[in-house]
Amino acid sequence: MTDLPTSGRTPDDEPAAASTSTATSTPSSAPTSTPTSTPTATPPSAHDASRDRTSGASGGRRFSRRRKAADDDVALGEVILEVTDLKKHFPMHTSGIIRRAADPVKAVDGISFSVRKGETLGLVGESGCGKSTAGRTLLQLLQPTSGSIRYKGKDVTNADPKELRKLRNEMQMVFQDPYGSLNPRQTVGTIIAAPFHIQGIKPEGGIKAEVQRLMERVGLNPEHYNRFPHEFSGGQRQRIGIARAVALRPKVIVCDEPVSALDVSIQAQVVNLLEDLQDEFELTYVFVAHDLAVIRHISDRVAVMYLGKIMELATRDELYENPLHPYTQALLSAVPIPDPRRENKRERILLKGDLPSPINPPSGCVFHTRCPRYREDLSEAERTRCTTEVPVIQGEEDHRVACHFAGPPKVDVI
Amino acid sequence: MSTWASADPVSSGALLAVRDLKVTFPTEDGLVKAVDGLTFDLRAGETLGIVGESGSGKSVTSQAIMGLHRGSRAKVEGQIVFDGRDLLKIVDDDLRRMRGRDIAMIFQDPLSALHPYYTVGNQIVEAYRIHNDVSKAAARAHVIDMLDRVGIPNPQKRIDQYPHEFSGGMRQRAMIAMALVNSPRLIIADEPTTALDVTVQAQILNLLVDLQKEFGSSIIIITHDLGVVAELADNIMVMYGGKAVEGSSADEIFYEAEHPYTWGLLQSMPRIDAVKQARLQPIAGNPPSLINPPSGCAFHPRCAFRDDERLGCSSVVPRFEISDEHPTRCLIPQAERRAIFQTQIETRTA
Ligand SMILES: Nc1ncnc2c1ncn2[C@@H]1O[C@H](COP(=O)(O)OP(=O)(O)OP(=O)(O)O)[C@@H](O)[C@H]1O
Ligand SMILES: Nc1ncnc2c1ncn2[C@@H]1O[C@H](COP(=O)(O)OP(=O)(O)OP(=O)(O)O)[C@@H](O)[C@H]1O
Ligand code: SF4
Ligand SMILES: [Mg+2]
Ligand SMILES: [Mg+2]
């Protein structure tokens, strides 16, 4: 599956993998594209959208509206995306003949943050902490359970299909798995051209020329236009996914582990490409990864997630040099440093046990079952606070922590 | 360390002495030279880290040592001398007896080692009883003890569960328990923590180090993560295109790296401890073909220091001198390599 319906959402109980594709829609300010159609009223399917393209009646009106949207643009450094108490719970059912509702999976459980135009917000945490779900809910590929998402100051949480489709112009996604997210039976040219077809956009000079320009821009040989995904290496496939994501000149890209499957040397190529594209197109990234070194490199600010909640959110260097949450400290301390002499001197903060289930998360602070501070440093009364009272994330704008006993670690963590 | 590998593998005193190991696979497209002339020594109680990009031959090397290419179309040549005996020459029965008892393997994916239809306990008990003539009850007690040691909570109960009832980290620990149940002298760990979260990785690596101390085992750790080898390895071998390009003590590799590919690795890696995040410096290009490898130095098409005129990088094959302390497969003279590393290579150390 490659082409996502332009305004549908993944049903709640569909496996997450089902939405491994780029969300695509009309651009609001793609300078090279000439609008030829009115995709606004089309039903939510790629097929219908492309049919509509051929009717192309009132392109002029769309164009003027699009210009207006561009005028509304937020300036670099201003908040472009704001998320408040966002939750995504997946309903679960008992197995058996009669399916009854069971406790839901609290994949994302009340997260709040804002993203500024042109910056990269890193989302990091262990497998299953809800990073991908957060990214998908942000793009409304998944319907939020509650909470709000504001884009350019406007509440878009319950956007109607028309608004949603416009939103999808401006927000795209790049996925971890270049294999799974590219249709093996389509040529690279067709894959990268898909957003234009779905949205009924005909770029100046034609789609093929534009696609080849994009291929060149992301470091692919434009002559390979007719090749199939399997003829490319992992890094090249990731470039294909990136070309497809930037085709319509989006404003925000959620990158879900875009370099996790790549070798370091290839990973560096793709990271640099993403950085260059960000500068060139003033892109805003929400960058999901579990690799703390990659996150430190690429992010301006970083949010650390655990069991669907944000434990700590700070500017990049603050987070790495002055982590205040016991979970962040343990996470950083667990990363081996490629420097044997320092590595031999380091004292690890080891977490015991496994991640608890997001269906039945621990009471109070969700981290208390594994928290070294809880285990080693607190009095009985203090512990009771951890097990009964949910810590609210608080602090300065550039450094917020959700821990009743936030403070520096006992040992250097990096 | 004095030399990378001794001249005579049998009397070398090493627990494992690999000499000029070659593994080729006949395929429709041609002969794949997956491993092309590897030589190294591994002494008792020591840890060798093998690093290199995807497809460089790391796993094929470990499979060759385990004898897993036997009966396949792969052709394995050279010598793999374990405790004085060449594993490429011994009969299947002997090899089978040694596997699991003297040499054990830990994979990236525990489900490739654990059968889904048998309880975790049954499988480890079996692995133990193949090599030890003990009663079922005694074996079971030993396995419960082992599960406890690898940090599986509630081992009396867990022993009767199936692999799918374990979390990823617990399965990995169960596989380690199975690998270590016979206190093997050599443990080959092929990306043992790559699929795991860092917090679980830290637990598993700690466990490996503790158990190594206890049993005195030697370890070969295969990984693409330079942090992991920095933590565990005494010696490191860097592979590229089926060949070792550089080998030495861990300190030498990190603080006095001599091969342009290793430099590339060190420079392309983002670092968690870097105060300033400078632009990454990727290695240009893509991995080499193993069917038609580049002429001369296999790394030359991607090498930033290539010099055809003066050094003949695209025509002269550089050698890996095993009598050196720090053999490096590069045509740049050693003094010059050292100077380049000191002056031009920014290893991003904080
Ligand atoms: N469609 C779904 N239905 C039910 N549960 C889901 C669904 N998608 C995700 N989950 C669950 O929600 C939680 C968060 O999953 P998510 O994929 O967001 O984690 P993640 O942080 O991206 O993990 P990883 O690092 O492994 O990608 C997990 O417990 C997961 O099993
Ligand atoms: N059975 C086989 N038949 C043909 N080629 C093979 C076979 N097994 C491995 N190869 C090839 O041998 C080369 C080395 O593979 P190997 O698995 O050792 O790489 P690796 O260094 O372990 O890589 P990774 O980091 O991806 O695990 C690869 O090009 C691979 O495609
Ligand atoms: S609130 Fe308590 S349990 Fe949670 S991280 Fe802080 S000290 Fe640990
Ligand atoms: Mg994910
Ligand atoms: Mg491998």
Coordinates of N, CA, C and O in Angstrom, one line a residue, chain A residues 238-368:
Chain A
Q238 N 15.4 5.4 1.4 CA 14.9 6.5 2.3 C 14.9 7.8 1.6 O 14.0 8.6 1.9
R239 N 15.8 8.0 0.7 CA 15.7 9.3 -0.1 C 14.5 9.3 -1.0 O 13.9 10.4 -1.2
I240 N 14.0 8.2 -1.5 CA 12.8 8.2 -2.2 C 11.6 8.6 -1.3 O 10.8 9.5 -1.7
G241 N 11.6 8.1 -0.1 CA 10.5 8.5 0.8 C 10.6 9.9 1.1 O 9.5 10.6 1.3
I242 N 11.8 10.5 1.2 CA 11.9 11.9 1.5 C 11.5 12.8 0.4 O 10.8 13.7 0.5
A243 N 11.9 12.3 -0.8 CA 11.5 13.1 -2.0 C 9.9 13.1 -2.1 O 9.3 14.2 -2.4
R244 N 9.3 12.0 -1.8 CA 7.9 12.0 -1.9 C 7.3 12.9 -0.8 O 6.3 13.6 -1.1
A245 N 7.9 12.9 0.4 CA 7.3 13.7 1.4 C 7.5 15.2 1.2 O 6.6 16.0 1.5
V246 N 8.6 15.6 0.5 CA 8.7 17.1 0.3 C 8.2 17.5 -1.1 O 8.2 18.7 -1.4
A247 N 7.6 16.6 -1.8 CA 7.1 16.9 -3.2 C 6.2 18.1 -3.2 O 6.3 19.0 -4.0
L248 N 5.3 18.2 -2.3 CA 4.3 19.2 -2.3 C 4.7 20.4 -1.4 O 3.9 21.2 -1.0
R249 N 6.0 20.5 -1.0 CA 6.5 21.6 -0.2 C 5.7 21.8 1.1 O 5.0 22.8 1.3
P250 N 5.7 20.8 1.9 CA 5.0 20.8 3.2 C 5.6 21.8 4.2 O 6.8 22.3 3.9
K251 N 4.9 22.1 5.2 CA 5.5 23.0 6.3 C 6.1 22.2 7.4 O 7.1 22.5 8.0
V252 N 5.4 21.1 7.7 CA 5.8 20.3 8.9 C 6.0 18.8 8.4 O 5.2 18.3 7.6
I253 N 7.1 18.2 8.8 CA 7.3 16.8 8.5 C 7.5 16.0 9.8 O 8.4 16.4 10.6
V254 N 6.7 15.0 10.0 CA 6.9 14.1 11.1 C 7.8 13.0 10.6 O 7.5 12.3 9.6
C255 N 9.0 12.9 11.1 CA 10.0 11.9 10.6 C 10.0 10.8 11.7 O 10.4 11.0 12.8
D256 N 9.5 9.6 11.3 CA 9.4 8.5 12.3 C 10.5 7.6 12.1 O 10.5 6.7 11.2
E257 N 11.6 7.7 12.9 CA 12.7 6.8 12.8 C 13.3 6.8 11.4 O 13.5 5.7 10.8
P258 N 13.5 7.9 10.7 CA 13.9 7.9 9.3 C 15.3 7.3 9.1 O 15.6 6.9 7.9
V259 N 16.1 7.2 10.1 CA 17.5 6.7 9.8 C 17.8 5.5 10.6 O 18.9 5.0 10.6
S260 N 16.8 5.0 11.4 CA 17.1 3.9 12.3 C 17.6 2.6 11.6 O 18.3 1.8 12.2
A261 N 17.1 2.4 10.4 CA 17.4 1.1 9.7 C 18.7 1.2 8.9 O 19.1 0.3 8.2
L262 N 19.4 2.4 9.0 CA 20.5 2.6 8.1 C 21.9 2.5 8.8 O 22.0 2.8 10.0
D263 N 22.9 2.0 8.1 CA 24.3 2.0 8.6 C 24.7 3.5 8.9 O 24.3 4.4 8.3
V264 N 25.6 3.6 9.9 CA 26.0 4.9 10.3 C 26.4 5.8 9.2 O 26.1 7.0 9.1
S265 N 27.2 5.3 8.2 CA 27.8 6.2 7.2 C 26.6 6.7 6.3 O 26.6 7.8 5.9
I266 N 25.7 5.8 6.0 CA 24.5 6.1 5.2 C 23.6 7.0 6.0 O 23.0 8.0 5.5
Q267 N 23.4 6.7 7.3 CA 22.6 7.5 8.2 C 23.1 8.9 8.2 O 22.2 9.8 8.1
A268 N 24.4 9.2 8.2 CA 24.9 10.5 8.2 C 24.5 11.2 6.9 O 24.1 12.4 6.9
Q269 N 24.5 10.5 5.8 CA 24.1 11.2 4.5 C 22.6 11.6 4.6 O 22.3 12.7 4.2
V270 N 21.8 10.8 5.1 CA 20.3 11.1 5.2 C 20.1 12.2 6.2 O 19.3 13.1 6.0
V271 N 20.8 12.2 7.3 CA 20.6 13.2 8.3 C 21.0 14.6 7.7 O 20.3 15.6 7.8
N272 N 22.1 14.6 7.0 CA 22.6 15.8 6.4 C 21.5 16.3 5.3 O 21.2 17.5 5.2
L273 N 21.0 15.4 4.6 CA 20.0 15.8 3.6 C 18.8 16.4 4.3 O 18.3 17.5 3.9
L274 N 18.3 15.8 5.4 CA 17.2 16.3 6.1 C 17.5 17.7 6.6 O 16.6 18.6 6.6
E275 N 18.7 17.9 7.1 CA 19.1 19.2 7.6 C 19.1 20.3 6.5 O 18.6 21.4 6.7
D276 N 19.6 19.9 5.4 CA 19.7 20.8 4.2 C 18.3 21.2 3.7 O 18.0 22.4 3.5
L277 N 17.4 20.2 3.6 CA 16.1 20.5 3.2 C 15.3 21.4 4.2 O 14.6 22.3 3.8
Q278 N 15.6 21.2 5.5 CA 15.0 22.0 6.5 C 15.4 23.5 6.3 O 14.6 24.4 6.3
D279 N 16.7 23.7 6.0 CA 17.2 25.1 5.8 C 16.5 25.7 4.5 O 16.1 26.8 4.5
E280 N 16.6 24.9 3.5 CA 16.1 25.4 2.2 C 14.6 25.7 2.2 O 14.2 26.7 1.7
F281 N 13.8 24.8 2.8 CA 12.4 25.0 2.7 C 11.7 25.5 4.1 O 10.5 25.5 4.2
E282 N 12.6 25.9 5.0 CA 12.1 26.4 6.3 C 11.1 25.3 6.9 O 10.1 25.6 7.5
L283 N 11.6 24.1 6.8 CA 10.7 23.0 7.3 C 10.8 22.9 8.9 O 11.8 23.2 9.5
T284 N 9.7 22.4 9.4 CA 9.6 22.2 10.8 C 9.6 20.6 11.0 O 8.8 20.0 10.3
Y285 N 10.4 20.1 11.8 CA 10.4 18.6 12.0 C 10.0 18.2 13.4 O 10.4 18.8 14.4
V286 N 9.2 17.2 13.4 CA 9.0 16.4 14.6 C 9.8 15.1 14.4 O 9.4 14.4 13.5
F287 N 10.8 14.9 15.1 CA 11.8 13.8 14.7 C 11.7 12.7 15.8 O 12.1 12.9 16.9
V288 N 11.1 11.6 15.4 CA 10.9 10.5 16.3 C 12.1 9.5 16.2 O 12.4 9.1 15.1
A289 N 12.7 9.2 17.3 CA 13.8 8.2 17.2 C 14.1 7.7 18.6 O 13.7 8.3 19.6
H290 N 14.7 6.5 18.6 CA 15.1 6.0 19.9 C 16.6 6.1 20.1 O 17.1 5.9 21.2
D291 N 17.3 6.6 19.1 CA 18.7 6.8 19.2 C 19.0 8.2 19.8 O 18.9 9.2 19.1
L292 N 19.6 8.2 21.0 CA 19.7 9.4 21.7 C 20.9 10.3 21.1 O 20.9 11.5 21.3
A293 N 21.8 9.6 20.4 CA 22.9 10.4 19.8 C 22.3 11.1 18.6 O 22.6 12.3 18.3
V294 N 21.5 10.4 17.8 CA 20.9 11.1 16.6 C 20.0 12.2 17.1 O 20.0 13.3 16.5
I295 N 19.2 12.0 18.1 CA 18.3 13.0 18.6 C 19.1 14.2 19.1 O 18.8 15.4 18.8
R296 N 20.2 14.0 19.8 CA 21.0 15.2 20.2 C 21.5 15.9 19.0 O 21.6 17.2 19.0
H297 N 21.9 15.2 18.0 CA 22.5 15.9 16.9 C 21.5 16.8 16.1 O 21.8 17.9 15.8
I298 N 20.3 16.2 16.0 CA 19.4 16.9 15.0 C 18.4 17.8 15.7 O 17.8 18.7 15.0
S299 N 18.1 17.7 17.0 CA 17.0 18.4 17.6 C 17.4 19.8 18.1 O 18.6 20.0 18.5
D300 N 16.5 20.7 18.2 CA 16.6 21.9 18.9 C 16.1 21.8 20.3 O 16.6 22.3 21.3
R301 N 15.0 21.0 20.4 CA 14.4 20.7 21.7 C 14.1 19.2 21.7 O 13.8 18.7 20.7
V302 N 14.0 18.7 22.9 CA 13.8 17.2 23.0 C 12.7 16.9 24.0 O 12.7 17.5 25.1
A303 N 11.8 16.0 23.7 CA 10.8 15.5 24.6 C 11.1 14.1 24.9 O 11.2 13.3 23.9
V304 N 11.2 13.7 26.1 CA 11.4 12.3 26.5 C 10.1 11.7 26.9 O 9.5 12.2 27.9
M305 N 9.7 10.6 26.3 CA 8.5 10.0 26.6 C 8.6 8.7 27.3 O 9.6 7.9 27.1
Y306 N 7.7 8.4 28.2 CA 7.6 7.1 28.9 C 6.2 6.7 29.1 O 5.4 7.5 29.6
L307 N 5.8 5.6 28.6 CA 4.4 5.1 28.8 C 3.4 6.1 28.4 O 2.4 6.4 29.2
G308 N 3.5 6.7 27.3 CA 2.5 7.6 26.8 C 2.6 9.1 27.3 O 1.7 9.9 27.0
K309 N 3.5 9.3 28.2 CA 3.6 10.7 28.8 C 5.0 11.3 28.5 O 6.0 10.6 28.4
I310 N 5.0 12.6 28.6 CA 6.3 13.3 28.4 C 6.8 13.5 29.9 O 6.2 14.0 30.7
M311 N 8.1 12.9 30.0 CA 8.7 13.0 31.3 C 9.5 14.3 31.5 O 9.7 14.8 32.6
E312 N 10.1 14.7 30.4 CA 11.0 15.8 30.4 C 11.0 16.5 29.1 O 11.1 15.7 28.1
L313 N 11.0 17.8 29.0 CA 11.0 18.5 27.7 C 11.9 19.7 27.9 O 11.7 20.5 28.7
A314 N 13.0 19.7 27.1 CA 14.0 20.8 27.3 C 14.7 21.1 26.0 O 14.6 20.3 25.1
T315 N 15.3 22.3 26.0 CA 16.2 22.5 24.9 C 17.3 21.5 24.9 O 17.6 20.9 25.9
R316 N 17.8 21.3 23.7 CA 18.7 20.1 23.5 C 19.9 20.0 24.5 O 20.0 19.0 25.2
D317 N 20.7 21.1 24.6 CA 21.8 21.0 25.5 C 21.4 20.9 27.0 O 22.0 20.2 27.8
E318 N 20.3 21.6 27.4 CA 19.8 21.5 28.7 C 19.5 20.0 29.0 O 19.9 19.5 30.1
L319 N 18.8 19.4 28.1 CA 18.4 18.0 28.4 C 19.6 17.1 28.5 O 19.6 16.2 29.4
Y320 N 20.6 17.3 27.7 CA 21.7 16.3 27.7 C 22.7 16.7 28.8 O 23.4 15.8 29.3
E321 N 22.8 17.9 29.1 CA 23.9 18.3 30.1 C 23.3 18.5 31.5 O 24.0 18.4 32.5
N322 N 22.0 18.7 31.6 CA 21.4 18.9 32.9 C 20.1 18.1 33.0 O 19.0 18.7 33.3
P323 N 20.1 16.8 32.8 CA 18.8 16.1 32.8 C 18.3 16.0 34.3 O 19.1 15.8 35.2
L324 N 17.0 16.3 34.5 CA 16.5 16.4 35.8 C 15.6 15.2 36.2 O 15.3 15.0 37.3
H325 N 15.1 14.5 35.2 CA 14.2 13.4 35.5 C 15.0 12.1 35.6 O 15.8 11.8 34.8
P326 N 14.6 11.3 36.6 CA 15.4 10.1 36.8 C 15.3 9.2 35.5 O 16.3 8.4 35.3
Y327 N 14.2 9.2 34.8 CA 14.2 8.4 33.6 C 15.1 8.9 32.5 O 15.9 8.1 31.9
T328 N 15.1 10.2 32.3 CA 16.1 10.7 31.3 C 17.5 10.4 31.7 O 18.3 10.0 30.9
Q329 N 17.8 10.5 33.0 CA 19.1 10.2 33.5 C 19.5 8.7 33.2 O 20.6 8.4 32.7
A330 N 18.6 7.8 33.5 CA 18.8 6.4 33.2 C 19.0 6.1 31.7 O 19.9 5.4 31.3
L331 N 18.2 6.8 30.9 CA 18.3 6.6 29.5 C 19.6 7.0 28.9 O 20.3 6.3 28.2
L332 N 20.0 8.2 29.3 CA 21.3 8.7 28.9 C 22.5 7.9 29.4 O 23.4 7.6 28.6
S333 N 22.4 7.5 30.6 CA 23.4 6.7 31.2 C 23.6 5.3 30.5 O 24.6 4.7 30.6
A334 N 22.5 4.8 29.9 CA 22.5 3.5 29.3 C 23.2 3.5 28.0 O 23.6 2.5 27.5
V335 N 23.4 4.7 27.3 CA 24.0 4.7 26.0 C 25.5 4.5 26.1 O 26.2 5.3 26.7
P336 N 26.0 3.5 25.4 CA 27.5 3.3 25.5 C 28.2 4.4 24.6 O 27.7 4.7 23.5
I337 N 29.2 5.0 25.1 CA 29.9 6.0 24.4 C 31.1 5.4 23.6 O 31.9 4.6 24.2
P338 N 31.3 5.8 22.4 CA 32.4 5.2 21.6 C 33.7 5.8 22.0 O 34.4 6.5 21.2
D339 N 34.1 5.6 23.2 CA 35.3 6.2 23.8 C 35.7 5.3 25.0 O 35.2 5.5 26.1
P340 N 36.5 4.2 24.7 CA 36.8 3.2 25.7 C 37.2 3.8 27.1 O 36.8 3.3 28.1
R341 N 38.1 4.8 27.1 CA 38.6 5.2 28.4 C 37.5 5.9 29.2 O 37.4 5.6 30.4
R342 N 36.7 6.7 28.6 CA 35.5 7.3 29.3 C 34.5 6.2 29.7 O 34.0 6.2 30.7
E343 N 34.3 5.3 28.7 CA 33.3 4.2 28.9 C 33.7 3.4 30.2 O 32.9 3.0 31.0
N344 N 35.0 3.1 30.3 CA 35.4 2.3 31.5 C 35.2 3.0 32.8 O 35.1 2.4 33.8
K345 N 35.2 4.3 32.8 CA 35.0 5.1 34.0 C 33.6 5.3 34.4 O 33.3 5.8 35.4
R346 N 32.7 5.1 33.4 CA 31.3 5.5 33.6 C 30.6 4.6 34.6 O 30.8 3.4 34.6
E347 N 29.7 5.2 35.3 CA 28.9 4.4 36.2 C 27.5 4.4 35.6 O 26.9 5.4 35.4
R348 N 27.0 3.2 35.4 CA 25.6 3.1 34.7 C 24.5 3.2 35.8 O 24.7 2.6 36.8
I349 N 23.5 3.9 35.4 CA 22.3 3.8 36.2 C 21.4 2.7 35.5 O 20.9 2.9 34.5
L350 N 21.4 1.5 36.2 CA 20.6 0.5 35.5 C 19.2 0.5 35.9 O 18.9 0.6 37.1
L351 N 18.3 0.4 34.9 CA 16.9 0.2 35.3 C 16.6 -1.3 35.5 O 17.1 -2.1 34.7
K352 N 15.8 -1.6 36.4 CA 15.4 -3.0 36.6 C 14.1 -3.3 35.9 O 13.3 -2.4 35.7
G353 N 14.0 -4.5 35.5 CA 12.7 -4.9 34.9 C 12.3 -4.4 33.6 O 13.1 -3.7 32.9
D354 N 11.1 -4.7 33.1 CA 10.7 -4.3 31.8 C 9.7 -3.2 31.9 O 9.2 -2.9 33.0
L355 N 9.4 -2.7 30.7 CA 8.4 -1.6 30.6 C 7.0 -2.2 31.0 O 6.6 -3.2 30.5
P356 N 6.3 -1.5 31.9 CA 5.0 -1.9 32.3 C 4.0 -1.8 31.1 O 4.3 -1.1 30.1
S357 N 2.9 -2.4 31.2 CA 1.9 -2.4 30.1 C 1.2 -1.1 30.0 O 0.7 -0.6 31.1
P358 N 1.0 -0.5 28.8 CA 0.3 0.7 28.7 C -1.2 0.5 28.9 O -2.0 1.5 28.8
I359 N -1.7 -0.7 29.0 CA -3.1 -1.0 29.3 C -3.4 -0.7 30.8 O -4.4 -0.2 31.1
N360 N -2.4 -1.0 31.6 CA -2.6 -0.9 33.0 C -1.4 -0.2 33.6 O -0.6 -0.8 34.4
P361 N -1.2 1.0 33.3 CA 0.1 1.7 33.7 C 0.1 1.9 35.2 O -1.0 1.9 35.9
P362 N 1.3 1.9 35.8 CA 1.4 2.1 37.3 C 0.6 3.4 37.8 O 0.5 4.4 37.0
S363 N 0.2 3.3 39.0 CA -0.5 4.5 39.6 C 0.5 5.6 39.8 O 1.7 5.4 39.8
G364 N 0.0 6.8 40.1 CA 0.8 7.9 40.5 C 1.8 8.2 39.3 O 1.3 8.4 38.2
C365 N 3.1 8.3 39.6 CA 4.0 8.5 38.6 C 4.2 7.1 37.8 O 4.6 6.1 38.4
V366 N 4.0 7.1 36.5 CA 4.1 5.9 35.8 C 5.4 5.2 35.8 O 5.6 4.0 35.6
F367 N 6.5 6.0 36.2 CA 7.8 5.5 36.2 C 8.2 4.9 37.5 O 9.3 4.3 37.7
H368 N 7.4 5.0 38.5 CA 7.8 4.7 39.9 C 8.3 3.2 40.0 O 9.2 2.9 40.8

